[in-house]
PDB file of C-alpha atoms in Angstrom:
ATOM      1  CA  MET A   1     -66.936  79.484 155.285  1.00 50.00           C
ATOM      2  CA  THR A   2     -69.265  79.147 152.310  1.00 71.00           C
ATOM      3  CA  ARG A   3     -69.371  76.261 149.874  1.00 87.00           C
ATOM      4  CA  PRO A   4     -66.384  75.669 147.542  1.00 97.00           C
ATOM      5  CA  VAL A   5     -66.958  76.573 143.894  1.00 97.00           C
ATOM      6  CA  THR A   6     -65.044  75.719 140.719  1.00 97.00           C
ATOM      7  CA  PHE A   7     -65.634  78.378 138.061  1.00 96.00           C
ATOM      8  CA  LEU A   8     -65.438  76.908 134.545  1.00 94.00           C
ATOM      9  CA  VAL A   9     -64.940  79.845 132.193  1.00 91.00           C
ATOM     10  CA  ASN A  10     -65.760  79.934 128.491  1.00 80.00           C
ATOM     11  CA  PRO A  11     -63.147  82.377 127.099  1.00 74.00           C
ATOM     12  CA  ALA A  12     -65.271  83.056 124.004  1.00 64.00           C
ATOM     13  CA  ALA A  13     -68.511  83.917 125.819  1.00 60.00           C
ATOM     14  CA  GLY A  14     -70.176  87.166 124.827  1.00 54.00           C
ATOM     15  CA  GLY A  15     -67.792  87.600 121.906  1.00 52.00           C
ATOM     16  CA  GLY A  16     -64.782  87.234 124.201  1.00 49.00           C
ATOM     17  CA  LEU A  17     -65.625  90.316 126.265  1.00 46.00           C
ATOM     18  CA  ARG A  18     -67.716  89.094 129.194  1.00 51.00           C
ATOM     19  CA  PRO A  19     -65.643  86.378 130.926  1.00 58.00           C
ATOM     20  CA  ALA A  20     -63.535  89.094 132.554  1.00 69.00           C
ATOM     21  CA  ALA A  21     -66.613  89.698 134.708  1.00 72.00           C
ATOM     22  CA  VAL A  22     -65.812  86.471 136.563  1.00 87.00           C
ATOM     23  CA  GLN A  23     -63.038  88.339 138.357  1.00 91.00           C
ATOM     24  CA  GLU A  24     -65.602  90.596 140.038  1.00 93.00           C
ATOM     25  CA  VAL A  25     -67.785  87.624 140.958  1.00 95.00           C
ATOM     26  CA  VAL A  26     -64.821  85.711 142.389  1.00 94.00           C
ATOM     27  CA  ALA A  27     -63.663  88.738 144.416  1.00 94.00           C
ATOM     28  CA  ALA A  28     -67.156  89.229 145.849  1.00 95.00           C
ATOM     29  CA  PHE A  29     -67.507  85.500 146.540  1.00 96.00           C
ATOM     30  CA  GLU A  30     -64.167  85.318 148.350  1.00 95.00           C
ATOM     31  CA  ALA A  31     -65.132  88.398 150.376  1.00 95.00           C
ATOM     32  CA  LEU A  32     -68.059  86.326 151.647  1.00 95.00           C
ATOM     33  CA  GLY A  33     -65.627  83.601 152.729  1.00 94.00           C
ATOM     34  CA  GLY A  34     -65.914  81.510 149.594  1.00 95.00           C
ATOM     35  CA  ASP A  35     -63.366  78.999 148.327  1.00 96.00           C
ATOM     36  CA  ALA A  36     -62.962  79.790 144.604  1.00 96.00           C
ATOM     37  CA  GLU A  37     -61.114  77.886 141.912  1.00 95.00           C
ATOM     38  CA  VAL A  38     -61.080  79.358 138.386  1.00 94.00           C
ATOM     39  CA  VAL A  39     -60.496  77.097 135.374  1.00 92.00           C
ATOM     40  CA  THR A  40     -60.528  78.343 131.782  1.00 89.00           C
ATOM     41  CA  SER A  41     -62.154  75.767 129.548  1.00 84.00           C
ATOM     42  CA  PRO A  42     -59.707  74.249 127.039  1.00 85.00           C
ATOM     43  CA  GLY A  43     -62.635  73.028 124.956  1.00 85.00           C
ATOM     44  CA  ALA A  44     -65.887  71.082 125.151  1.00 86.00           C
ATOM     45  CA  ASP A  45     -64.156  67.686 125.134  1.00 89.00           C
ATOM     46  CA  ALA A  46     -62.363  68.463 128.395  1.00 92.00           C
ATOM     47  CA  LEU A  47     -65.454  69.592 130.316  1.00 93.00           C
ATOM     48  CA  PRO A  48     -66.768  66.179 131.473  1.00 95.00           C
ATOM     49  CA  ASP A  49     -63.487  65.380 133.253  1.00 95.00           C
ATOM     50  CA  LEU A  50     -63.335  68.839 134.816  1.00 95.00           C
ATOM     51  CA  VAL A  51     -66.915  68.551 136.071  1.00 97.00           C
ATOM     52  CA  ALA A  52     -66.348  65.035 137.416  1.00 96.00           C
ATOM     53  CA  ALA A  53     -63.204  66.138 139.285  1.00 96.00           C
ATOM     54  CA  ALA A  54     -65.007  69.081 140.869  1.00 96.00           C
ATOM     55  CA  ALA A  55     -67.974  66.905 141.851  1.00 96.00           C
ATOM     56  CA  ALA A  56     -65.694  64.265 143.383  1.00 96.00           C
ATOM     57  CA  SER A  57     -64.171  66.998 145.574  1.00 95.00           C
ATOM     58  CA  GLY A  58     -67.599  68.197 146.707  1.00 95.00           C
ATOM     59  CA  ARG A  59     -67.317  71.470 144.807  1.00 97.00           C
ATOM     60  CA  VAL A  60     -70.122  73.347 143.093  1.00 97.00           C
ATOM     61  CA  VAL A  61     -69.500  73.760 139.345  1.00 97.00           C
ATOM     62  CA  ALA A  62     -70.164  77.305 138.111  1.00 97.00           C
ATOM     63  CA  SER A  63     -70.776  77.761 134.386  1.00 95.00           C
ATOM     64  CA  VAL A  64     -69.271  81.098 133.362  1.00 93.00           C
ATOM     65  CA  GLY A  65     -70.576  81.925 129.901  1.00 89.00           C
ATOM     66  CA  GLY A  66     -73.848  81.741 128.087  1.00 89.00           C
ATOM     67  CA  ASP A  67     -76.383  79.076 127.203  1.00 92.00           C
ATOM     68  CA  GLY A  68     -73.939  77.392 124.831  1.00 89.00           C
ATOM     69  CA  MET A  69     -71.396  76.815 127.604  1.00 91.00           C
ATOM     70  CA  LEU A  70     -74.181  75.613 129.860  1.00 94.00           C
ATOM     71  CA  SER A  71     -75.360  73.136 127.220  1.00 92.00           C
ATOM     72  CA  HIS A  72     -71.963  71.408 127.414  1.00 93.00           C
ATOM     73  CA  LEU A  73     -72.021  71.258 131.224  1.00 96.00           C
ATOM     74  CA  VAL A  74     -75.509  70.079 132.181  1.00 97.00           C
ATOM     75  CA  GLY A  75     -74.960  66.538 130.911  1.00 97.00           C
ATOM     76  CA  PRO A  76     -71.687  65.945 132.782  1.00 97.00           C
ATOM     77  CA  ALA A  77     -73.106  67.676 135.885  1.00 97.00           C
ATOM     78  CA  ALA A  78     -76.199  65.451 135.874  1.00 97.00           C
ATOM     79  CA  ALA A  79     -74.088  62.326 135.306  1.00 96.00           C
ATOM     80  CA  SER A  80     -71.665  63.110 138.140  1.00 96.00           C
ATOM     81  CA  GLY A  81     -74.223  64.460 140.602  1.00 96.00           C
ATOM     82  CA  ALA A  82     -72.564  67.875 140.680  1.00 96.00           C
ATOM     83  CA  ARG A  83     -74.486  70.907 141.811  1.00 97.00           C
ATOM     84  CA  LEU A  84     -74.383  73.515 139.056  1.00 98.00           C
ATOM     85  CA  ALA A  85     -74.369  77.289 139.359  1.00 97.00           C
ATOM     86  CA  VAL A  86     -74.772  79.773 136.523  1.00 96.00           C
ATOM     87  CA  VAL A  87     -72.713  82.941 136.137  1.00 95.00           C
ATOM     88  CA  PRO A  88     -74.416  84.661 133.174  1.00 93.00           C
ATOM     89  CA  ALA A  89     -71.727  85.999 130.817  1.00 88.00           C
ATOM     90  CA  GLY A  90     -72.927  85.136 127.320  1.00 84.00           C
ATOM     91  CA  ARG A  91     -75.019  86.606 124.527  1.00 80.00           C
ATOM     92  CA  GLY A  92     -78.393  85.301 125.620  1.00 84.00           C
ATOM     93  CA  ASN A  93     -78.290  83.998 129.218  1.00 92.00           C
ATOM     94  CA  ASP A  94     -81.800  82.648 128.756  1.00 95.00           C
ATOM     95  CA  PHE A  95     -81.581  79.757 131.210  1.00 97.00           C
ATOM     96  CA  ALA A  96     -80.353  82.162 133.880  1.00 96.00           C
ATOM     97  CA  ARG A  97     -83.353  84.337 133.039  1.00 96.00           C
ATOM     98  CA  MET A  98     -85.684  81.356 133.444  1.00 97.00           C
ATOM     99  CA  LEU A  99     -84.147  80.561 136.838  1.00 97.00           C
ATOM    100  CA  GLY A 100     -84.589  84.161 137.986  1.00 95.00           C
ATOM    101  CA  LEU A 101     -80.860  84.614 138.545  1.00 96.00           C
ATOM    102  CA  PRO A 102     -79.306  88.050 139.067  1.00 94.00           C
ATOM    103  CA  GLY A 103     -76.668  89.554 136.782  1.00 90.00           C
ATOM    104  CA  ALA A 104     -74.745  91.939 139.041  1.00 93.00           C
ATOM    105  CA  PRO A 105     -71.468  90.376 140.277  1.00 94.00           C
ATOM    106  CA  ALA A 106     -72.201  90.958 143.966  1.00 95.00           C
ATOM    107  CA  ASP A 107     -75.647  89.376 143.650  1.00 96.00           C
ATOM    108  CA  VAL A 108     -74.261  86.419 141.698  1.00 96.00           C
ATOM    109  CA  ALA A 109     -71.660  85.884 144.430  1.00 96.00           C
ATOM    110  CA  ARG A 110     -74.381  85.919 147.074  1.00 96.00           C
ATOM    111  CA  VAL A 111     -76.271  83.160 145.249  1.00 96.00           C
ATOM    112  CA  LEU A 112     -73.070  81.111 145.076  1.00 97.00           C
ATOM    113  CA  ALA A 113     -72.450  81.607 148.788  1.00 95.00           C
ATOM    114  CA  THR A 114     -75.950  81.298 150.225  1.00 94.00           C
ATOM    115  CA  GLY A 115     -78.253  80.068 147.452  1.00 95.00           C
ATOM    116  CA  THR A 116     -80.511  77.065 147.763  1.00 96.00           C
ATOM    117  CA  THR A 117     -80.582  73.966 145.566  1.00 96.00           C
ATOM    118  CA  ARG A 118     -83.365  73.389 143.046  1.00 97.00           C
ATOM    119  CA  ALA A 119     -83.852  70.188 141.019  1.00 98.00           C
ATOM    120  CA  VAL A 120     -84.805  70.998 137.418  1.00 98.00           C
ATOM    121  CA  ASP A 121     -85.714  69.018 134.326  1.00 98.00           C
ATOM    122  CA  LEU A 122     -83.434  68.659 131.317  1.00 98.00           C
ATOM    123  CA  VAL A 123     -84.025  67.807 127.645  1.00 98.00           C
ATOM    124  CA  ALA A 124     -82.482  64.710 126.082  1.00 98.00           C
ATOM    125  CA  TRP A 125     -81.708  64.836 122.351  1.00 98.00           C
ATOM    126  CA  GLN A 126     -80.769  61.714 120.411  1.00 98.00           C
ATOM    127  CA  PRO A 127     -80.661  61.555 116.604  1.00 97.00           C
ATOM    128  CA  PRO A 128     -80.876  58.157 114.897  1.00 96.00           C
ATOM    129  CA  GLY A 129     -77.648  56.220 115.087  1.00 93.00           C
ATOM    130  CA  ALA A 130     -76.145  58.348 117.864  1.00 94.00           C
ATOM    131  CA  PRO A 131     -74.393  56.227 120.511  1.00 92.00           C
ATOM    132  CA  ALA A 132     -75.725  58.326 123.381  1.00 93.00           C
ATOM    133  CA  GLU A 133     -78.152  61.109 124.119  1.00 96.00           C
ATOM    134  CA  ARG A 134     -77.117  64.703 124.716  1.00 96.00           C
ATOM    135  CA  LEU A 135     -78.686  66.640 127.560  1.00 97.00           C
ATOM    136  CA  VAL A 136     -79.490  70.332 127.171  1.00 96.00           C
ATOM    137  CA  ALA A 137     -81.114  72.805 129.530  1.00 97.00           C
ATOM    138  CA  GLY A 138     -83.428  75.031 127.526  1.00 97.00           C
ATOM    139  CA  SER A 139     -84.846  73.799 124.229  1.00 97.00           C
ATOM    140  CA  VAL A 140     -84.295  71.920 120.991  1.00 97.00           C
ATOM    141  CA  TYR A 141     -85.514  73.684 117.849  1.00 95.00           C
ATOM    142  CA  ALA A 142     -85.601  73.348 114.081  1.00 94.00           C
ATOM    143  CA  GLY A 143     -86.460  75.663 111.211  1.00 88.00           C
ATOM    144  CA  ILE A 144     -86.276  79.454 111.273  1.00 85.00           C
ATOM    145  CA  ASP A 145     -84.815  79.691 114.768  1.00 79.00           C
ATOM    146  CA  ALA A 146     -82.081  77.137 114.098  1.00 82.00           C
ATOM    147  CA  ARG A 147     -81.145  79.066 110.966  1.00 79.00           C
ATOM    148  CA  ALA A 148     -81.145  82.298 112.983  1.00 76.00           C
ATOM    149  CA  ALA A 149     -78.742  80.764 115.510  1.00 75.00           C
ATOM    150  CA  VAL A 150     -76.350  79.888 112.691  1.00 72.00           C
ATOM    151  CA  LEU A 151     -76.465  83.490 111.473  1.00 73.00           C
ATOM    152  CA  VAL A 152     -75.890  84.875 114.981  1.00 72.00           C
ATOM    153  CA  HIS A 153     -72.765  82.748 115.366  1.00 68.00           C
ATOM    154  CA  ARG A 154     -71.347  84.414 112.255  1.00 71.00           C
ATOM    155  CA  MET A 155     -71.879  87.956 113.563  1.00 70.00           C
ATOM    156  CA  ARG A 156     -68.664  89.564 114.749  1.00 67.00           C
ATOM    157  CA  ARG A 157     -69.197  93.302 114.292  1.00 73.00           C
ATOM    158  CA  THR A 158     -72.923  93.531 115.047  1.00 74.00           C
ATOM    159  CA  PRO A 159     -73.626  94.988 118.516  1.00 72.00           C
ATOM    160  CA  GLY A 160     -74.742  92.308 120.967  1.00 66.00           C
ATOM    161  CA  PRO A 161     -78.283  93.606 121.585  1.00 69.00           C
ATOM    162  CA  LEU A 162     -79.002  93.508 117.831  1.00 71.00           C
ATOM    163  CA  GLN A 163     -77.613  90.066 117.042  1.00 76.00           C
ATOM    164  CA  TYR A 164     -80.617  87.896 117.875  1.00 71.00           C
ATOM    165  CA  PRO A 165     -83.291  90.206 116.391  1.00 76.00           C
ATOM    166  CA  LEU A 166     -81.295  90.672 113.175  1.00 80.00           C
ATOM    167  CA  GLY A 167     -80.525  86.953 112.949  1.00 76.00           C
ATOM    168  CA  ALA A 168     -84.206  86.105 113.310  1.00 75.00           C
ATOM    169  CA  LEU A 169     -85.347  88.638 110.715  1.00 78.00           C
ATOM    170  CA  ARG A 170     -82.712  87.468 108.210  1.00 81.00           C
ATOM    171  CA  ALA A 171     -83.764  83.860 108.773  1.00 76.00           C
ATOM    172  CA  ILE A 172     -87.416  84.776 108.168  1.00 78.00           C
ATOM    173  CA  ALA A 173     -86.492  86.659 104.995  1.00 76.00           C
ATOM    174  CA  THR A 174     -85.011  83.524 103.452  1.00 78.00           C
ATOM    175  CA  TYR A 175     -87.169  80.823 105.003  1.00 81.00           C
ATOM    176  CA  ALA A 176     -89.270  78.184 103.315  1.00 84.00           C
ATOM    177  CA  PRO A 177     -91.536  75.910 105.385  1.00 89.00           C
ATOM    178  CA  GLY A 178     -90.665  72.266 105.886  1.00 93.00           C
ATOM    179  CA  ARG A 179     -92.927  69.263 106.199  1.00 96.00           C
ATOM    180  CA  PHE A 180     -92.709  68.042 109.812  1.00 97.00           C
ATOM    181  CA  ARG A 181     -93.876  64.841 111.435  1.00 98.00           C
ATOM    182  CA  LEU A 182     -94.170  64.975 115.219  1.00 98.00           C
ATOM    183  CA  ASP A 183     -95.032  61.961 117.328  1.00 98.00           C
ATOM    184  CA  ILE A 184     -95.903  63.389 120.754  1.00 98.00           C
ATOM    185  CA  ASP A 185     -96.460  60.630 123.293  1.00 98.00           C
ATOM    186  CA  GLY A 186     -97.888  58.436 120.531  1.00 98.00           C
ATOM    187  CA  GLU A 187    -100.088  61.098 118.880  1.00 98.00           C
ATOM    188  CA  VAL A 188     -98.837  61.873 115.364  1.00 98.00           C
ATOM    189  CA  HIS A 189     -99.060  65.324 113.757  1.00 97.00           C
ATOM    190  CA  GLU A 190     -97.887  66.012 110.201  1.00 96.00           C
ATOM    191  CA  LEU A 191     -97.901  69.583 108.935  1.00 95.00           C
ATOM    192  CA  ASP A 192     -96.034  72.316 107.081  1.00 95.00           C
ATOM    193  CA  ALA A 193     -94.237  74.578 109.533  1.00 94.00           C
ATOM    194  CA  GLY A 194     -91.667  77.330 109.651  1.00 90.00           C
ATOM    195  CA  MET A 195     -90.288  76.192 112.973  1.00 91.00           C
ATOM    196  CA  VAL A 196     -90.802  73.737 115.795  1.00 96.00           C
ATOM    197  CA  VAL A 197     -89.464  74.264 119.325  1.00 97.00           C
ATOM    198  CA  VAL A 198     -89.415  71.578 122.014  1.00 98.00           C
ATOM    199  CA  ALA A 199     -89.004  73.678 125.146  1.00 98.00           C
ATOM    200  CA  ASN A 200     -88.096  72.965 128.738  1.00 98.00           C
ATOM    201  CA  SER A 201     -87.331  76.626 129.463  1.00 98.00           C
ATOM    202  CA  GLY A 202     -89.693  79.401 128.454  1.00 97.00           C
ATOM    203  CA  PHE A 203     -86.957  81.651 127.032  1.00 97.00           C
ATOM    204  CA  TYR A 204     -84.476  81.522 124.172  1.00 92.00           C
ATOM    205  CA  GLY A 205     -82.849  83.918 121.698  1.00 86.00           C
ATOM    206  CA  LYS A 206     -81.933  86.544 124.321  1.00 86.00           C
ATOM    207  CA  GLY A 207     -85.274  87.058 125.986  1.00 91.00           C
ATOM    208  CA  MET A 208     -87.760  85.715 123.451  1.00 91.00           C
ATOM    209  CA  HIS A 209     -90.588  84.184 125.508  1.00 97.00           C
ATOM    210  CA  ILE A 210     -91.102  81.318 123.101  1.00 95.00           C
ATOM    211  CA  ALA A 211     -92.954  79.002 125.524  1.00 97.00           C
ATOM    212  CA  PRO A 212     -94.642  81.211 128.127  1.00 97.00           C
ATOM    213  CA  ASP A 213     -96.247  78.298 130.001  1.00 97.00           C
ATOM    214  CA  ALA A 214     -93.100  76.169 130.188  1.00 98.00           C
ATOM    215  CA  ALA A 215     -91.864  75.172 133.640  1.00 98.00           C
ATOM    216  CA  LEU A 216     -88.565  73.620 134.694  1.00 98.00           C
ATOM    217  CA  GLU A 217     -90.048  71.215 137.232  1.00 97.00           C
ATOM    218  CA  ASP A 218     -93.216  69.845 135.663  1.00 98.00           C
ATOM    219  CA  GLY A 219     -91.760  66.800 133.891  1.00 98.00           C
ATOM    220  CA  VAL A 220     -93.264  67.900 130.574  1.00 98.00           C
ATOM    221  CA  LEU A 221     -91.965  69.636 127.440  1.00 98.00           C
ATOM    222  CA  ASP A 222     -93.855  72.363 125.570  1.00 98.00           C
ATOM    223  CA  VAL A 223     -93.908  71.877 121.793  1.00 98.00           C
ATOM    224  CA  VAL A 224     -94.360  75.217 120.027  1.00 97.00           C
ATOM    225  CA  ILE A 225     -95.257  74.921 116.337  1.00 96.00           C
ATOM    226  CA  VAL A 226     -95.312  77.920 114.010  1.00 92.00           C
ATOM    227  CA  ALA A 227     -97.231  76.821 110.939  1.00 91.00           C
ATOM    228  CA  ALA A 228     -96.315  77.910 107.420  1.00 83.00           C
ATOM    229  CA  ALA A 229     -97.152  81.576 106.855  1.00 79.00           C
ATOM    230  CA  SER A 230     -96.039  84.386 104.583  1.00 77.00           C
ATOM    231  CA  ARG A 231     -92.748  86.111 105.335  1.00 78.00           C
ATOM    232  CA  LEU A 232     -94.550  89.424 105.799  1.00 78.00           C
ATOM    233  CA  ARG A 233     -96.903  87.894 108.353  1.00 84.00           C
ATOM    234  CA  LEU A 234     -94.027  86.373 110.251  1.00 82.00           C
ATOM    235  CA  VAL A 235     -92.096  89.648 110.286  1.00 78.00           C
ATOM    236  CA  ARG A 236     -95.147  91.530 111.546  1.00 84.00           C
ATOM    237  CA  SER A 237     -95.757  88.996 114.289  1.00 84.00           C
ATOM    238  CA  PHE A 238     -92.107  88.773 115.348  1.00 81.00           C
ATOM    239  CA  PRO A 239     -92.257  91.383 118.169  1.00 86.00           C
ATOM    240  CA  SER A 240     -94.982  89.393 119.937  1.00 92.00           C
ATOM    241  CA  ILE A 241     -92.513  86.598 120.689  1.00 91.00           C
ATOM    242  CA  TYR A 242     -90.852  88.759 123.348  1.00 91.00           C
ATOM    243  CA  ASP A 243     -93.902  88.943 125.609  1.00 95.00           C
ATOM    244  CA  GLY A 244     -95.237  85.486 124.753  1.00 96.00           C
ATOM    245  CA  SER A 245     -98.395  86.758 123.089  1.00 96.00           C
ATOM    246  CA  HIS A 246     -97.433  85.016 119.821  1.00 95.00           C
ATOM    247  CA  VAL A 247     -99.006  81.821 121.192  1.00 95.00           C
ATOM    248  CA  ARG A 248    -102.436  83.429 120.705  1.00 94.00           C
ATOM    249  CA  ARG A 249    -101.872  83.866 116.985  1.00 93.00           C
ATOM    250  CA  PRO A 250    -103.702  81.442 114.654  1.00 92.00           C
ATOM    251  CA  GLU A 251    -100.494  80.132 113.059  1.00 92.00           C
ATOM    252  CA  VAL A 252     -99.059  79.063 116.451  1.00 94.00           C
ATOM    253  CA  THR A 253     -99.961  75.800 118.198  1.00 96.00           C
ATOM    254  CA  VAL A 254     -98.630  74.685 121.583  1.00 97.00           C
ATOM    255  CA  LEU A 255     -98.743  71.007 122.515  1.00 98.00           C
ATOM    256  CA  ARG A 256     -97.212  69.197 125.482  1.00 98.00           C
ATOM    257  CA  GLY A 257     -95.541  65.849 125.932  1.00 98.00           C
ATOM    258  CA  ARG A 258     -92.755  63.837 127.494  1.00 98.00           C
ATOM    259  CA  ARG A 259     -91.454  61.912 124.484  1.00 98.00           C
ATOM    260  CA  ILE A 260     -91.323  63.545 121.042  1.00 98.00           C
ATOM    261  CA  ARG A 261     -90.112  61.936 117.850  1.00 98.00           C
ATOM    262  CA  VAL A 262     -89.428  64.408 115.050  1.00 98.00           C
ATOM    263  CA  ALA A 263     -88.491  64.228 111.372  1.00 98.00           C
ATOM    264  CA  ALA A 264     -88.901  66.692 108.515  1.00 97.00           C
ATOM    265  CA  ASP A 265     -88.432  67.216 104.810  1.00 97.00           C
ATOM    266  CA  PRO A 266     -87.273  70.645 103.608  1.00 94.00           C
ATOM    267  CA  ALA A 267     -89.092  72.656 100.978  1.00 90.00           C
ATOM    268  CA  PRO A 268     -88.253  71.609  97.403  1.00 90.00           C
ATOM    269  CA  GLY A 269     -84.816  72.830  96.394  1.00 84.00           C
ATOM    270  CA  ARG A 270     -83.720  73.487  99.974  1.00 86.00           C
ATOM    271  CA  GLY A 271     -81.176  71.641 102.058  1.00 83.00           C
ATOM    272  CA  ALA A 272     -81.999  69.617 105.152  1.00 88.00           C
ATOM    273  CA  LEU A 273     -83.494  71.500 108.080  1.00 91.00           C
ATOM    274  CA  ASP A 274     -81.031  72.731 110.695  1.00 90.00           C
ATOM    275  CA  VAL A 275     -81.605  71.737 114.313  1.00 94.00           C
ATOM    276  CA  GLY A 276     -80.049  73.381 117.346  1.00 92.00           C
ATOM    277  CA  ALA A 277     -80.229  73.587 121.122  1.00 94.00           C
ATOM    278  CA  ASP A 278     -79.432  76.455 123.478  1.00 93.00           C
ATOM    279  CA  GLY A 279     -77.605  78.393 120.781  1.00 85.00           C
ATOM    280  CA  GLU A 280     -75.488  75.441 119.660  1.00 88.00           C
ATOM    281  CA  PRO A 281     -75.907  73.578 116.325  1.00 88.00           C
ATOM    282  CA  LEU A 282     -76.913  69.921 116.574  1.00 92.00           C
ATOM    283  CA  GLY A 283     -76.897  69.092 112.856  1.00 91.00           C
ATOM    284  CA  VAL A 284     -79.973  68.500 110.696  1.00 93.00           C
ATOM    285  CA  LEU A 285     -83.279  66.733 111.208  1.00 96.00           C
ATOM    286  CA  PRO A 286     -83.743  63.270 109.710  1.00 97.00           C
ATOM    287  CA  ALA A 287     -85.993  63.101 106.649  1.00 97.00           C
ATOM    288  CA  LEU A 288     -89.564  61.819 106.809  1.00 97.00           C
ATOM    289  CA  ASP A 289     -88.571  58.493 105.256  1.00 97.00           C
ATOM    290  CA  ALA A 290     -85.831  57.948 107.869  1.00 97.00           C
ATOM    291  CA  GLU A 291     -85.856  57.022 111.533  1.00 97.00           C
ATOM    292  CA  PRO A 292     -86.881  60.131 113.508  1.00 98.00           C
ATOM    293  CA  ALA A 293     -84.839  61.908 116.143  1.00 98.00           C
ATOM    294  CA  LEU A 294     -85.928  61.575 119.754  1.00 98.00           C
ATOM    295  CA  VAL A 295     -86.460  64.397 122.249  1.00 98.00           C
ATOM    296  CA  GLU A 296     -87.391  63.477 125.809  1.00 98.00           C
ATOM    297  CA  VAL A 297     -87.722  65.151 129.174  1.00 98.00           C
ATOM    298  CA  ARG A 298     -85.463  64.047 132.010  1.00 98.00           C
ATOM    299  CA  PRO A 299     -87.334  65.058 135.175  1.00 98.00           C
ATOM    300  CA  ALA A 300     -85.377  66.552 138.096  1.00 98.00           C
ATOM    301  CA  ALA A 301     -82.124  65.581 136.376  1.00 98.00           C
ATOM    302  CA  LEU A 302     -79.988  68.521 137.529  1.00 98.00           C
ATOM    303  CA  GLU A 303     -79.434  70.386 140.788  1.00 98.00           C
ATOM    304  CA  VAL A 304     -78.846  74.107 140.327  1.00 98.00           C
ATOM    305  CA  LEU A 305     -78.207  76.946 142.752  1.00 97.00           C
ATOM    306  CA  VAL A 306     -80.844  79.677 142.861  1.00 97.00           C
ATOM    307  CA  PRO A 307     -81.468  82.619 145.188  1.00 95.00           C
ATOM    308  CA  ASP A 308     -82.684  81.667 148.663  1.00 88.00           C
ATOM    309  CA  LEU A 309     -85.786  83.826 148.869  1.00 79.00           C
ATOM    310  CA  SER A 310     -86.218  83.058 152.565  1.00 72.00           C
ATOM    311  CA  ARG A 311     -83.214  85.283 153.262  1.00 68.00           C
ATOM    312  CA  GLY A 312     -85.067  88.326 151.976  1.00 56.00           C
TER     313      GLY A 312
END
């Protein structure tokens, strides 16, 4: 008998088309002797109680969806001590990519049945005045990429593989740089930038290798800063983000730290700068004359199931 697993399914993942794939994973998992329970998420507010109940029963919690679903589960899983598994069924699946997880149902089921546990870092986000921090798995970002995520969420008829590239190009076409202030472990940087990414995971935006040196177990966050540049230059450099070579471009700076305070003013005539995490909107960044938002690493905060490479 393999470990018991509660599958928490996001019915809207992948545009509402992919969650049906959980049926194949469950069938393969049960064929391996697994104890499966499938729960369709009634909404983000209900997830903490569902995770806590599964953890109290000694069950693994499987996130069935994309990075957005995962972003609502990692906090409750870390708080309750639940082991988390990832069944990639969303648009991007970037955290699954970072973990080296398979996508085929039979292979996913094998990880659920025989995988090993890995303790990974998380990112804590807390804007000024918020009563509590929010934990996310991959990255927190502001500027062009946050705007692109908003545009992707509005796409209903665009084919999935084109959504992130088109969203990014449309965001670049209308962008104006903001004035950012970053306090990274006490060292202050103030500059004009098109986007700033505080990354735990190396990937976002459906395979964009935004932080190629990022690691999930190093207790440090990579801060990727794309300085103000012309729209044409940004468009021309956009393909390099997929293989990580963008970090060698002169307009890109990568810093590292554990505790980052961030605030920003938009370009004149523009609204406040959007901020997001793992494909989900978080609101807007505080202005330079306000208390900054706080982004921190939470080392080894979450236990996740990954393939057991010793099994061959």
